[in-house]
CSV table of C-alpha atoms in Angstrom, one decimal:
chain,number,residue,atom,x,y,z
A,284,UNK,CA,0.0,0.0,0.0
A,285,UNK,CA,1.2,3.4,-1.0
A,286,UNK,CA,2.8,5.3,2.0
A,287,UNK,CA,0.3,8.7,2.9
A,288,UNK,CA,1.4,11.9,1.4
A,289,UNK,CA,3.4,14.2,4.2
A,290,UNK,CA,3.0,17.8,4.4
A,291,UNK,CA,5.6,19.7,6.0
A,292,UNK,CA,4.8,23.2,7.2
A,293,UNK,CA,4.1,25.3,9.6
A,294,UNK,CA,1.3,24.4,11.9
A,295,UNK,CA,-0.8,27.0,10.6
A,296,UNK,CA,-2.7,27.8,7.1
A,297,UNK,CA,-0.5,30.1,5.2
A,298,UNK,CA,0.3,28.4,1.4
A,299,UNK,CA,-0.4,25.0,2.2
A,300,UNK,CA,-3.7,25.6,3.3
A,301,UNK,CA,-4.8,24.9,-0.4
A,302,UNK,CA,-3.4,21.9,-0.6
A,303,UNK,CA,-4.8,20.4,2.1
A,304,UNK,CA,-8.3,21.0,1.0
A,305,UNK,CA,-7.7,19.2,-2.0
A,306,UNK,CA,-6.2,16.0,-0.4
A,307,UNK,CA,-9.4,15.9,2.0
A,308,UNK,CA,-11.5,16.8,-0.8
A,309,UNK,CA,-10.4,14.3,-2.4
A,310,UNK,CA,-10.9,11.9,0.2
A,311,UNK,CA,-7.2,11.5,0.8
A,312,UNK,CA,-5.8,10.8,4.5
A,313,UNK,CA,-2.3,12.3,5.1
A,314,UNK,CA,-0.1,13.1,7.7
A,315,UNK,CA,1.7,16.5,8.7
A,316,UNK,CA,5.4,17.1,10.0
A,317,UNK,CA,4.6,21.0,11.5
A,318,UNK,CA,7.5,23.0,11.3
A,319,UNK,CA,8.1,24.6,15.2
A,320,UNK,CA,11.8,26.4,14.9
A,321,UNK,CA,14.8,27.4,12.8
A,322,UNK,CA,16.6,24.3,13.4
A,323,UNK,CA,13.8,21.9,11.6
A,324,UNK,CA,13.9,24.7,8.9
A,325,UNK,CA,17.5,24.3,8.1
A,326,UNK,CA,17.6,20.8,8.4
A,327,UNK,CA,15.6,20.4,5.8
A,328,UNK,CA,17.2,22.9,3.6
A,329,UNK,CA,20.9,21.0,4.5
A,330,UNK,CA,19.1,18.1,3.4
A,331,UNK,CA,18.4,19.2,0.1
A,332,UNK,CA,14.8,18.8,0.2
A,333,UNK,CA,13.4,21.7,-0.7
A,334,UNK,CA,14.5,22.4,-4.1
A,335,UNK,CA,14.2,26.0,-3.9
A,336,UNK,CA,14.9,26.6,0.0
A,337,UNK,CA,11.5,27.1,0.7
A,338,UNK,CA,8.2,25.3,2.0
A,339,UNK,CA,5.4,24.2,1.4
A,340,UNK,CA,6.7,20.5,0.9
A,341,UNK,CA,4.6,17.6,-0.2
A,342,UNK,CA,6.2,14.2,0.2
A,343,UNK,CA,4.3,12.0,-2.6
A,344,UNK,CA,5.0,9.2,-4.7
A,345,UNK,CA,8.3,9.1,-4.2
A,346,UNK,CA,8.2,12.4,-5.4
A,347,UNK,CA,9.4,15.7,-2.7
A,348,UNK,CA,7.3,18.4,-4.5
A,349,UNK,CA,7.9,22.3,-3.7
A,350,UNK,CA,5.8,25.6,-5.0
A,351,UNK,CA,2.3,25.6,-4.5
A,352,UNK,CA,0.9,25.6,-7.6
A,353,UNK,CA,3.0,22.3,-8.8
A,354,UNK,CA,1.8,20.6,-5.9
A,355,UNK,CA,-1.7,21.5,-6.3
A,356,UNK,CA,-1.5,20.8,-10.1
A,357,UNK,CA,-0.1,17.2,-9.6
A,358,UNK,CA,-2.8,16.2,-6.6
A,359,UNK,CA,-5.9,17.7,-9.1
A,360,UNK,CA,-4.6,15.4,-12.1
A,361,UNK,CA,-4.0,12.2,-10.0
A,362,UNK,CA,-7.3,12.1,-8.4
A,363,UNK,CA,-9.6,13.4,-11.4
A,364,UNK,CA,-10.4,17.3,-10.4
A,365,UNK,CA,-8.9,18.6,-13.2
A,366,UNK,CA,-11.3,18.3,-16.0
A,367,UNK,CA,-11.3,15.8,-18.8
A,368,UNK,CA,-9.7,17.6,-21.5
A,369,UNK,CA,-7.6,19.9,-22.1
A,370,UNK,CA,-10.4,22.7,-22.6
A,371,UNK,CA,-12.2,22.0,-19.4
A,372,UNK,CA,-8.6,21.8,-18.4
A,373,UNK,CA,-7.4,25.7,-18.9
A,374,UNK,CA,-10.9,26.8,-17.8
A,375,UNK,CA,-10.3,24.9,-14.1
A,376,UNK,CA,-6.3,26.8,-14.8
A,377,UNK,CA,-7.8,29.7,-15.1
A,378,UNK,CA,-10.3,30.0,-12.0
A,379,UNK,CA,-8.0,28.4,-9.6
A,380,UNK,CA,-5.3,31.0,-11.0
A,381,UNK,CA,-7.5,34.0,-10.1
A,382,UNK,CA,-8.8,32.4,-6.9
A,383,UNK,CA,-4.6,31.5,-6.1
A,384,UNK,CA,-4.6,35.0,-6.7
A,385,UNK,CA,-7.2,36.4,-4.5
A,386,UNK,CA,-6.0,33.9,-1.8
A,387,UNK,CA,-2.4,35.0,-1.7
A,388,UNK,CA,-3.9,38.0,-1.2
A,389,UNK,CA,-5.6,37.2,1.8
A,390,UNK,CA,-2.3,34.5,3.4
A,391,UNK,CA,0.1,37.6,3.1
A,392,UNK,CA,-2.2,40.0,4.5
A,393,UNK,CA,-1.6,38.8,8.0
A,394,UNK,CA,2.0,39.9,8.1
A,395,UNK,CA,0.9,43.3,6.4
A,396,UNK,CA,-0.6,46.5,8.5
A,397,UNK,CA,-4.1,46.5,7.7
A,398,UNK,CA,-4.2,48.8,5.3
A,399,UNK,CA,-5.4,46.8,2.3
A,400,UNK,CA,-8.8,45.2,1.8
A,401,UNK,CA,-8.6,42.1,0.3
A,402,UNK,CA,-12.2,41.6,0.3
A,403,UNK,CA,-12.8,44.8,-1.7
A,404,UNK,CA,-11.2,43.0,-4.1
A,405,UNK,CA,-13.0,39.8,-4.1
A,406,UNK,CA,-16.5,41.4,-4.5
A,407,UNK,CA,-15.3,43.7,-7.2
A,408,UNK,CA,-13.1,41.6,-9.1
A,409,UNK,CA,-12.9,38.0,-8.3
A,410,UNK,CA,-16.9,37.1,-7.0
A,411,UNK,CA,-19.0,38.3,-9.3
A,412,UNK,CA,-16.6,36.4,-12.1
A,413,UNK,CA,-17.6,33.3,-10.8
A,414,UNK,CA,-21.5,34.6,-10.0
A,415,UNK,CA,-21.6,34.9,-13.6
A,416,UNK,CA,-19.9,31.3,-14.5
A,417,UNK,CA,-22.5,29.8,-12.5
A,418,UNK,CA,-25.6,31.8,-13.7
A,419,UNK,CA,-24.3,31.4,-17.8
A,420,UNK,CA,-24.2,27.8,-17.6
A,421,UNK,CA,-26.5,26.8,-14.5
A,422,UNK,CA,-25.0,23.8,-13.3
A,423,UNK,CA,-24.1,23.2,-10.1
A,424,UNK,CA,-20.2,22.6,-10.5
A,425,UNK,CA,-17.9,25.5,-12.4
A,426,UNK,CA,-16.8,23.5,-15.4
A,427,UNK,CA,-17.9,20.7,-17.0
A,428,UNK,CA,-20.6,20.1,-14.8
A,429,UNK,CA,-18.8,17.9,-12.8
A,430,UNK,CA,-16.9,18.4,-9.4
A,431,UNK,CA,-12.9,19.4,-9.6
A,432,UNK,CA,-10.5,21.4,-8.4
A,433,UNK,CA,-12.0,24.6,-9.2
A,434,UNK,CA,-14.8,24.2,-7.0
A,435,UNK,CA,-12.7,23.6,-3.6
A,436,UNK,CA,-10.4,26.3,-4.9
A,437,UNK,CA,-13.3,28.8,-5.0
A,438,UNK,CA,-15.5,27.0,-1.7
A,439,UNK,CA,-11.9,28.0,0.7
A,440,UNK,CA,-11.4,31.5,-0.8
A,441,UNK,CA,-15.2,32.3,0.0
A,442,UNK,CA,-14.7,30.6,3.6
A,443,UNK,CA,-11.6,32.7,3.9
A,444,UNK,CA,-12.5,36.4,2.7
A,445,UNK,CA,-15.9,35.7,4.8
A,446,UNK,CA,-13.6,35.8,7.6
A,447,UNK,CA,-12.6,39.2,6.9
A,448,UNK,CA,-16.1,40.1,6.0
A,449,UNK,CA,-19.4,37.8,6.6
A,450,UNK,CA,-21.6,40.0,4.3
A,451,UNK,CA,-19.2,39.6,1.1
A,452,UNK,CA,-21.7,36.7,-0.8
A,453,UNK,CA,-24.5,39.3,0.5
A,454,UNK,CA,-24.5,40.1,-3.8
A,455,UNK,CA,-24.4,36.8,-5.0
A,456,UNK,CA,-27.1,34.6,-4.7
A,457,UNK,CA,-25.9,32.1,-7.1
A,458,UNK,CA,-22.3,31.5,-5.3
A,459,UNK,CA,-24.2,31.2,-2.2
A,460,UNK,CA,-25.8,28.2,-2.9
A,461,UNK,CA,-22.8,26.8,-4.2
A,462,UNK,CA,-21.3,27.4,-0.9
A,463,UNK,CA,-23.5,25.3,0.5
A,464,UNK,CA,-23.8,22.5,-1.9
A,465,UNK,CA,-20.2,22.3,-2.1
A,466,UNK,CA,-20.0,22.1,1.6
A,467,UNK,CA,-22.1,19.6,2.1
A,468,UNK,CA,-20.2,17.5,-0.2
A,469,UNK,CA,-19.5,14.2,2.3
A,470,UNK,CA,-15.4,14.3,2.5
A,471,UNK,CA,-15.5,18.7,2.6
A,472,UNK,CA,-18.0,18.5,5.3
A,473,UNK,CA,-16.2,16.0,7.0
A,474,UNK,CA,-13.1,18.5,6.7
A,475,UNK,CA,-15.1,21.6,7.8
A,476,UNK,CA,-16.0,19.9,11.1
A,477,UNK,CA,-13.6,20.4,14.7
A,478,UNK,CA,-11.3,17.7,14.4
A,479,UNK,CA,-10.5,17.5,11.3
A,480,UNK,CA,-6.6,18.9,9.7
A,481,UNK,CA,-8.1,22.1,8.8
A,482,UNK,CA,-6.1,25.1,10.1
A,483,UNK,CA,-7.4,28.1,12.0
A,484,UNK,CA,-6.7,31.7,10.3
A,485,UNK,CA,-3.5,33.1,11.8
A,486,UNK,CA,-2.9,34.6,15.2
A,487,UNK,CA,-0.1,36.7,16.9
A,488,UNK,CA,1.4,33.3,17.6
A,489,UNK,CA,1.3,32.0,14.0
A,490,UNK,CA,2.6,35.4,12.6
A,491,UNK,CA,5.7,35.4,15.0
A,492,UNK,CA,6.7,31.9,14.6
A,493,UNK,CA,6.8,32.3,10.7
A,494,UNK,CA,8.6,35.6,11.4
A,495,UNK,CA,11.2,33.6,13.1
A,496,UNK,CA,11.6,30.5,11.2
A,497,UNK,CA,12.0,32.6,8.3
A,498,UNK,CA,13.8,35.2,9.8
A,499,UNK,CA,11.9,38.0,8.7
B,16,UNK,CA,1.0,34.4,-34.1
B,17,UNK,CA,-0.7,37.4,-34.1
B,18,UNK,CA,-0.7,40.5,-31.7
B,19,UNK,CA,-2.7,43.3,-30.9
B,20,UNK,CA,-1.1,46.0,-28.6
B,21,UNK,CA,-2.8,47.7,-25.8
B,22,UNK,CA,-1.6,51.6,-26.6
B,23,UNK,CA,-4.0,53.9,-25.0
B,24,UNK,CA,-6.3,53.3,-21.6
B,25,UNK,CA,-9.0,53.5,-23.9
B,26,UNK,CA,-7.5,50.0,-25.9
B,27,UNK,CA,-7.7,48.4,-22.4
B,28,UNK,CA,-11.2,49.9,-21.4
B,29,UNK,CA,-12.8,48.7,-24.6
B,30,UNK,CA,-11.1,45.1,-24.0
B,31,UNK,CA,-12.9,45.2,-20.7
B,32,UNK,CA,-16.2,46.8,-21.2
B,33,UNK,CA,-16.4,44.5,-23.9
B,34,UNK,CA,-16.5,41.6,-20.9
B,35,UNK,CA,-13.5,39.9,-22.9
B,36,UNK,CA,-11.2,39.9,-19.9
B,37,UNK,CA,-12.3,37.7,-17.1
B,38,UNK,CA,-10.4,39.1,-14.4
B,39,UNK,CA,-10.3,42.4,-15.8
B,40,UNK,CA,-6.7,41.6,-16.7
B,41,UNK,CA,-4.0,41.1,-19.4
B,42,UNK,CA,-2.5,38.9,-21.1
B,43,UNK,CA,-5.5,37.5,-23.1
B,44,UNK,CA,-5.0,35.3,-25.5
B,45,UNK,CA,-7.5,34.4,-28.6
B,46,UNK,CA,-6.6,30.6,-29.4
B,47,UNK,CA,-8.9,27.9,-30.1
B,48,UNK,CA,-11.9,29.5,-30.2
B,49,UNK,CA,-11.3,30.8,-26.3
B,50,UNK,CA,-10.0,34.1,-24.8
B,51,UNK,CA,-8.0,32.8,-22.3
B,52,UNK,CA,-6.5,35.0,-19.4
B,53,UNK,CA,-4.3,34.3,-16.3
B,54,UNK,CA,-0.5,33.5,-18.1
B,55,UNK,CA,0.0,30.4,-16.2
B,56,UNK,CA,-3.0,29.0,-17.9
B,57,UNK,CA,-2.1,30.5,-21.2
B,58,UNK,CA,0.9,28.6,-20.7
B,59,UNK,CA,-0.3,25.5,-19.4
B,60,UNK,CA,-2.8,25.2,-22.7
B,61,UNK,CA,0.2,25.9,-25.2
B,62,UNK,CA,2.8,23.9,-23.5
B,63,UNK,CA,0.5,20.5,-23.4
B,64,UNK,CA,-1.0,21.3,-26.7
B,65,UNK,CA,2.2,21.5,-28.6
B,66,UNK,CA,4.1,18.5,-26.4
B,67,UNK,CA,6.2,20.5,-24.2
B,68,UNK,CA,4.6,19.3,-20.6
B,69,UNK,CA,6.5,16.2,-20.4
B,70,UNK,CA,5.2,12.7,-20.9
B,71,UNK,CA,3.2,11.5,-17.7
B,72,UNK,CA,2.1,13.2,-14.5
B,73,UNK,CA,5.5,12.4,-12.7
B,74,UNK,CA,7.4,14.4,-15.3
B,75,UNK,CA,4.5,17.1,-15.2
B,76,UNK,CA,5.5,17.4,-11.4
B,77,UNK,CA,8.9,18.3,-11.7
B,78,UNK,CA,8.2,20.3,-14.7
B,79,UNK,CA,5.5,22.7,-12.9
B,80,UNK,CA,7.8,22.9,-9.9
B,81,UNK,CA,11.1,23.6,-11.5
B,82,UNK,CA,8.8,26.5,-13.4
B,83,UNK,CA,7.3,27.8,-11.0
B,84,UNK,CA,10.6,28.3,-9.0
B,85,UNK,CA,11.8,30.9,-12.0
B,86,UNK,CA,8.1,32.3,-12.2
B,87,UNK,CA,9.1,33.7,-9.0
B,88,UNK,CA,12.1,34.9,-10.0
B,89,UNK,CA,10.6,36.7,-13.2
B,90,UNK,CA,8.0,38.0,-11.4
B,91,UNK,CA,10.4,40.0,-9.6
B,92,UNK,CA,12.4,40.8,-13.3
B,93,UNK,CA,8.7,42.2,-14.6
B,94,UNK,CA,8.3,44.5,-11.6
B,95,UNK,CA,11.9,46.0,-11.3
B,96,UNK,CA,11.0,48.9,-13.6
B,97,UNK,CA,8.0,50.0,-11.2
B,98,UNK,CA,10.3,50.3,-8.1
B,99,UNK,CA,11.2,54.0,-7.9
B,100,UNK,CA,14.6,54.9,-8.3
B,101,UNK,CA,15.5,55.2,-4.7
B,102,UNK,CA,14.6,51.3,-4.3
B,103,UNK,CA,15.9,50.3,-7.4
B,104,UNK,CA,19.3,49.6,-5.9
B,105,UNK,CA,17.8,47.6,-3.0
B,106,UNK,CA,15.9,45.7,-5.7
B,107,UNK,CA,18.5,44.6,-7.8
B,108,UNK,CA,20.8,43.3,-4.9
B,109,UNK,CA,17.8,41.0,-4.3
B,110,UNK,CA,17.6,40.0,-7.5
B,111,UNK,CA,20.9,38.9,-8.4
B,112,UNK,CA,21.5,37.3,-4.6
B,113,UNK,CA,18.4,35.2,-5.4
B,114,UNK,CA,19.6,34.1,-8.9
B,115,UNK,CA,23.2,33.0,-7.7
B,116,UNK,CA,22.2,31.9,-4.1
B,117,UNK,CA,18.6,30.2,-5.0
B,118,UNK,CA,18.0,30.0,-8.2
B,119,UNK,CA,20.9,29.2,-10.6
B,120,UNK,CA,22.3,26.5,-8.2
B,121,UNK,CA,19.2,24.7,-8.2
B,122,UNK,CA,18.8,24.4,-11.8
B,123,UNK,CA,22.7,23.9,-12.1
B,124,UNK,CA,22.3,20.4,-9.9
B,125,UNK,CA,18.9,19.7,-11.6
B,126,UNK,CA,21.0,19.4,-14.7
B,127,UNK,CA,24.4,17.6,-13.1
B,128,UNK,CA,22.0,15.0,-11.3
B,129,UNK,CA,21.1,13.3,-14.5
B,130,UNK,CA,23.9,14.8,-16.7
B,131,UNK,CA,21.3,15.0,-19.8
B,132,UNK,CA,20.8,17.6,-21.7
B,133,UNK,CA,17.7,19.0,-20.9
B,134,UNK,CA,15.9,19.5,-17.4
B,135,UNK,CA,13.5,16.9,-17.5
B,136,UNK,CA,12.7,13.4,-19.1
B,137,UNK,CA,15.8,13.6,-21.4
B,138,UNK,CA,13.6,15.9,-23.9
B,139,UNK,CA,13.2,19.6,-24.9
B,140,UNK,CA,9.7,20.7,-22.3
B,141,UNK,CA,9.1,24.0,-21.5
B,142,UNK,CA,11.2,24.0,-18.9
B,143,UNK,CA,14.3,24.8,-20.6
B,144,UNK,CA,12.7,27.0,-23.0
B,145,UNK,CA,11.5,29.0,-19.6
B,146,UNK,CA,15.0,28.5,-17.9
B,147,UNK,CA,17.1,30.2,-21.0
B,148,UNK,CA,14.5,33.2,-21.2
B,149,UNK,CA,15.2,33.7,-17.7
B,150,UNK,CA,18.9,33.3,-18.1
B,151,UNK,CA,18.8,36.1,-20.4
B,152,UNK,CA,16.8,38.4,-18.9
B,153,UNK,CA,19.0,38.1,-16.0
B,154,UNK,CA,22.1,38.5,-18.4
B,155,UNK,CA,20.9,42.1,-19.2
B,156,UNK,CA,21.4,43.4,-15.8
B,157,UNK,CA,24.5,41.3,-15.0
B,158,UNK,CA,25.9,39.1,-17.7
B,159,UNK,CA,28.4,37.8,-15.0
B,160,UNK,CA,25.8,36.1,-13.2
B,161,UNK,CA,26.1,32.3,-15.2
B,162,UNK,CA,30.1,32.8,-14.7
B,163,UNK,CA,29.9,29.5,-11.7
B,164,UNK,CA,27.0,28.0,-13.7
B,165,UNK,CA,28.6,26.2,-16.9
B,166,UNK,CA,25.7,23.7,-16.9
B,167,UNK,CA,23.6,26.3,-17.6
B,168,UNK,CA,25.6,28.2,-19.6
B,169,UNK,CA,25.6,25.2,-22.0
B,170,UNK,CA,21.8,24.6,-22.0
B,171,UNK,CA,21.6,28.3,-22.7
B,172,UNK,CA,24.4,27.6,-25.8
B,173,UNK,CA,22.0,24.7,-26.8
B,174,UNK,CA,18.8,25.7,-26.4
B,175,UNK,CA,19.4,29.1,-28.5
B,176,UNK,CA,20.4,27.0,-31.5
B,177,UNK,CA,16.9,25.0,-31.7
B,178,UNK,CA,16.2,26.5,-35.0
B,179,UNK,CA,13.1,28.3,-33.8
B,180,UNK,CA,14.5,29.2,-30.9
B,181,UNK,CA,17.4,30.9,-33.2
B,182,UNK,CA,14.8,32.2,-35.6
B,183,UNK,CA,13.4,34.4,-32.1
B,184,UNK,CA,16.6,35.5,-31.0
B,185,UNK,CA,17.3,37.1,-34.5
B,186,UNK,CA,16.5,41.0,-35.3
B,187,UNK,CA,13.2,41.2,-37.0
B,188,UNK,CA,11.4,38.6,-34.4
B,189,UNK,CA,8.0,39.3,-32.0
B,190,UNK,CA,10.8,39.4,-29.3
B,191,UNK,CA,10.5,42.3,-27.6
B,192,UNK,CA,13.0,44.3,-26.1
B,193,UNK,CA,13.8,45.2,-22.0
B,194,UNK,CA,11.4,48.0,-20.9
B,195,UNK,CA,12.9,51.4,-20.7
B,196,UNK,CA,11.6,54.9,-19.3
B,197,UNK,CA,9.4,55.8,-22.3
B,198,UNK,CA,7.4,52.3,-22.2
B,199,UNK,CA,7.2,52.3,-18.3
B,200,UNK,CA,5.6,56.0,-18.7
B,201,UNK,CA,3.3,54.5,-21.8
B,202,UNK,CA,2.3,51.5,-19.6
B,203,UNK,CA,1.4,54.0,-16.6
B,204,UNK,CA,-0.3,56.0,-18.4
B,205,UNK,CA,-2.9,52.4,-19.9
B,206,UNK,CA,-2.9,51.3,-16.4
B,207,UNK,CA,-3.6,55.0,-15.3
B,208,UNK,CA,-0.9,54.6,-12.5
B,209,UNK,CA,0.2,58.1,-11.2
C-alpha cells in the first residue's frame, strides 16, 4: 500500500492551506510534519529537500514536491479534479489561478498592517466572475458540470474572505448556494467539522513563529 | 501568431467593457476559439498542446515545480521597472542574490544529477525554453551572473540553436525588447498609475 502523502509546514494555514483542502476533498488521509523552529527549517534545507529553500513540501509518490501551484497541479490530475480535456482543463487553470490570486492576497495580509482590503477585491473583481460562471451555464459545479478542483479552490477562498467580511456573498445569490452545496459534499464536510486537519486563520502566535523561522 | 497591442487606456477599457477579460486583466489570448486569461494557464494550454509538458504526470510534477521556482524569479524581473529609483538599488541586490544563491544552483544540480541535456525526461519541455528566457533576462542586468553556472551556460548555448529558438533571437522577431523609461511612462499612463 502506497505510504500517505506528508505535508511539511508550519502548523498554521498560510500556502499549504490549499493543498490540504484538495487532499481531503479528495478523500485523501495524510499526515503532517509542523515545522516549530529554525533548526527543523534548516535541516531540511541541508538536506536538500526543498528544491528552492523554501516550503510548502509535499512528500508524494516518491516524489518531494515544492511551489504551490505544482503541488496542487499534480494532486488535481492524480485524483480526477482537473477536467477531462484539455479545454475544461485551462478553464479549471484559469479560475483556480484567479482564486490563487485572490488567496495570496488574503495569506500575506496577516503579516501586512491593515491597510489593504482584500475583500474589496473579491467582490469587485474576483466574486462576481464566478456569479456569472455559475448563472451562464446553471449547473451546479464550475466546469464541466462535474466536481474538480476549481470548485474547492473557490468553496476555501469564500470561507476565507468571509472571515474578513461575513456580508461579502451578500450580492451573490448564485455562489451562495454553491457554498453550501459544495459544503455539504461528504469528504468537505467532514473536513469543515472540529477535528478535522483544517487550520485556523493566523494569530499573533502564528505570525511570529513564521517571522522567526524565516527570519523576517 | 498574431498580436494586438494595448496603446492607449481606452484599448484596455474597450477590452474590458467588452467583458472579454475575465479578471479584468491582461494577457489575453484568442486561441482555439477561447480568450484565455491568467498567463500560467495560457501557458499550461500551449505547453500540453504542442508537447512540451513532459510525458506523464510524474514528469509534469517536476516540470510545474522547477517553473514555478523561475516564475518567481521573473515575477520579480517584470516588476523592477515599477520600483522607484531610490529602491531600485535595493531591488537589484535581491535579484541577483536570489539568482546566484537560489535559483541558478538549483537548476545547475537539476542538470548535473542526471547529466542529460535538458531538465526533465531527457527531452526539450518547457522548462528549458522557460529557464534560457530567464537566463537572459537576467544577463541584461548582470551578464556575469552564469560565470559558476557552466551547466547552464551550456543549456543556454544549446537551447538558442533550436532552429526556432534561433529564428526568435534574430533581429526582426516578435521578441520584444527590456522596458525602458518611455514604455514604463506608456504603460502608466494604460494602467492610469500616477
Amino acid at each position: 500500500m502506497a505510504a500517505k502523502p506528508k505535508l511539511h509546514y508550519f502548523r498554521g494555514r498560510g500556502r499549504m492551506e490549499s493543498v490540504r483542502w484538495l487532499l481531503a476533498a479528495a478523500g485523501v488521509e495524510f499526515e503532517e510534519e509542523f515545522l516549530e523552529t529554525r533548526e527543523q527549517y534548516e535541516k531540511l534545507q541541508k538536506d536538500g529537500r526543498l528544491l528552492f529553500g523554501q516550503v510548502p513540501l509535499v512528500e508524494i509518490d516518491g516524489m518531494e514536491l515544492t511551489q504551490t501551484r505544482a503541488i496542487l497541479s499534480y494532486l488535481a490530475a492524480k485524483y480526477n479534479l482537473y477536467g477531462k480535456d484539455l479545454k475544461e482543463r485551462v478553464r479549471i487553470d484559469m479560475y483556480t489561478d484567479g482564486t490563487l490570486d485572490l488567496m495570496m492576497m488574503v495569506a500575506v495580509g496577516a503579516f501586512k498592517p491593515p491597510a489593504e482590503k482584500e475583500e474589496t477585491s473579491a467582490k469587485t473583481r474576483y466574486f462576481p466572475v464566478f456569479e456569472k460562471i455559475l448563472k451562464d451555464h446553471g449547473e451546479d459545479f464550475l466546469v464541466g458540470n462535474k466536481f474538480s478542483w476549481a470548485d474547492i479552490q473557490l468553496l476555501e477562498a469564500i470561507l476565507l474572505v468571509e472571515e474578513l467580511d461575513a456580508s461579502v456573498l451578500s450580492d451573490f445569490p448564485l455562489l451562495k448556494a454553491f457554498k453550501t452545496r459544495i459544503s455539504n459534499i461528504p469528504t468537505i464536510k467532514k473536513f469543515l467539522q472540529p477535528g478535522s486537519q483544517r487550520k485556523p486563520p493566523p494569530d499573533s502566535h502564528y505570525v511570529a513563529v513564521v517571522r522567526e523561522i524565516l527570519q523576517f | 501568431f498574431e498580436e494586438k497591442y494595448i496603446a492607449t487606456p481606452e484599448d484596455l477599457d474597450k477590452l474590458r467593457n467588452d467583458g472579454r477579460l475575465m479578471f479584468g486583466q491582461v494577457p489575453m489570448v484568442e486561441i482555439d476559439g477561447m480568450e484565455l486569461v491568467q498567463t500560467r494557464a495560457i501557458l499550461n494550454y500551449i505547453a500540453s498542446k504542442h508537447n512540451l509538458y513532459g510525458k506523464d504526470l510524474k514528469e509534469r510534477a517536476l516540470i510545474d515545480m522547477y517553473i514555478e521556482g523561475m516564475a518567481d524569479l521573473n515575477e520579480m524581473i517584470i516588476i523592477f521597472p515599477i520600483h522607484p529609483p531610490g529602491e531600485k538599488e535595493a531591488k537589484l541586490a535581491l535579484i541577483k542574490e536570489k539568482t546566484t544563491n537560489r535559483y541558478f544552483p538549483a537548476f545547475e544540480k537539476v542538470l548535473k544529477s542526471h547529466g542529460q541535456d535538458y531538465l526533465v525526461g531527457n527531452r526539450l519541455s518547457r522548462a528549458d525554453i522557460h529557464l534560457v528566457e530567464l537566463i537572459y533576462n537576467l544577463e541584461e542586468f548582470d551578464p556575469s551572473l552564469t560565470a559558476s553556472f557552466p551547466l547552464l551556460k551550456a543549456l543556454k548555448t544549446r537551447i538558442s540553436n533550436l532552429p526556432n529558438v534561433k529564428k526568435f533571437l534574430q533581429p526582426g522577431s516578435q521578441r520584444k525588447p527590456p522596458m525602458n523609461p518611455k514604455s514604463l511612462e506608456q504603460a502608466k499612463k494604460i494602467f492610469r498609475l500616477p
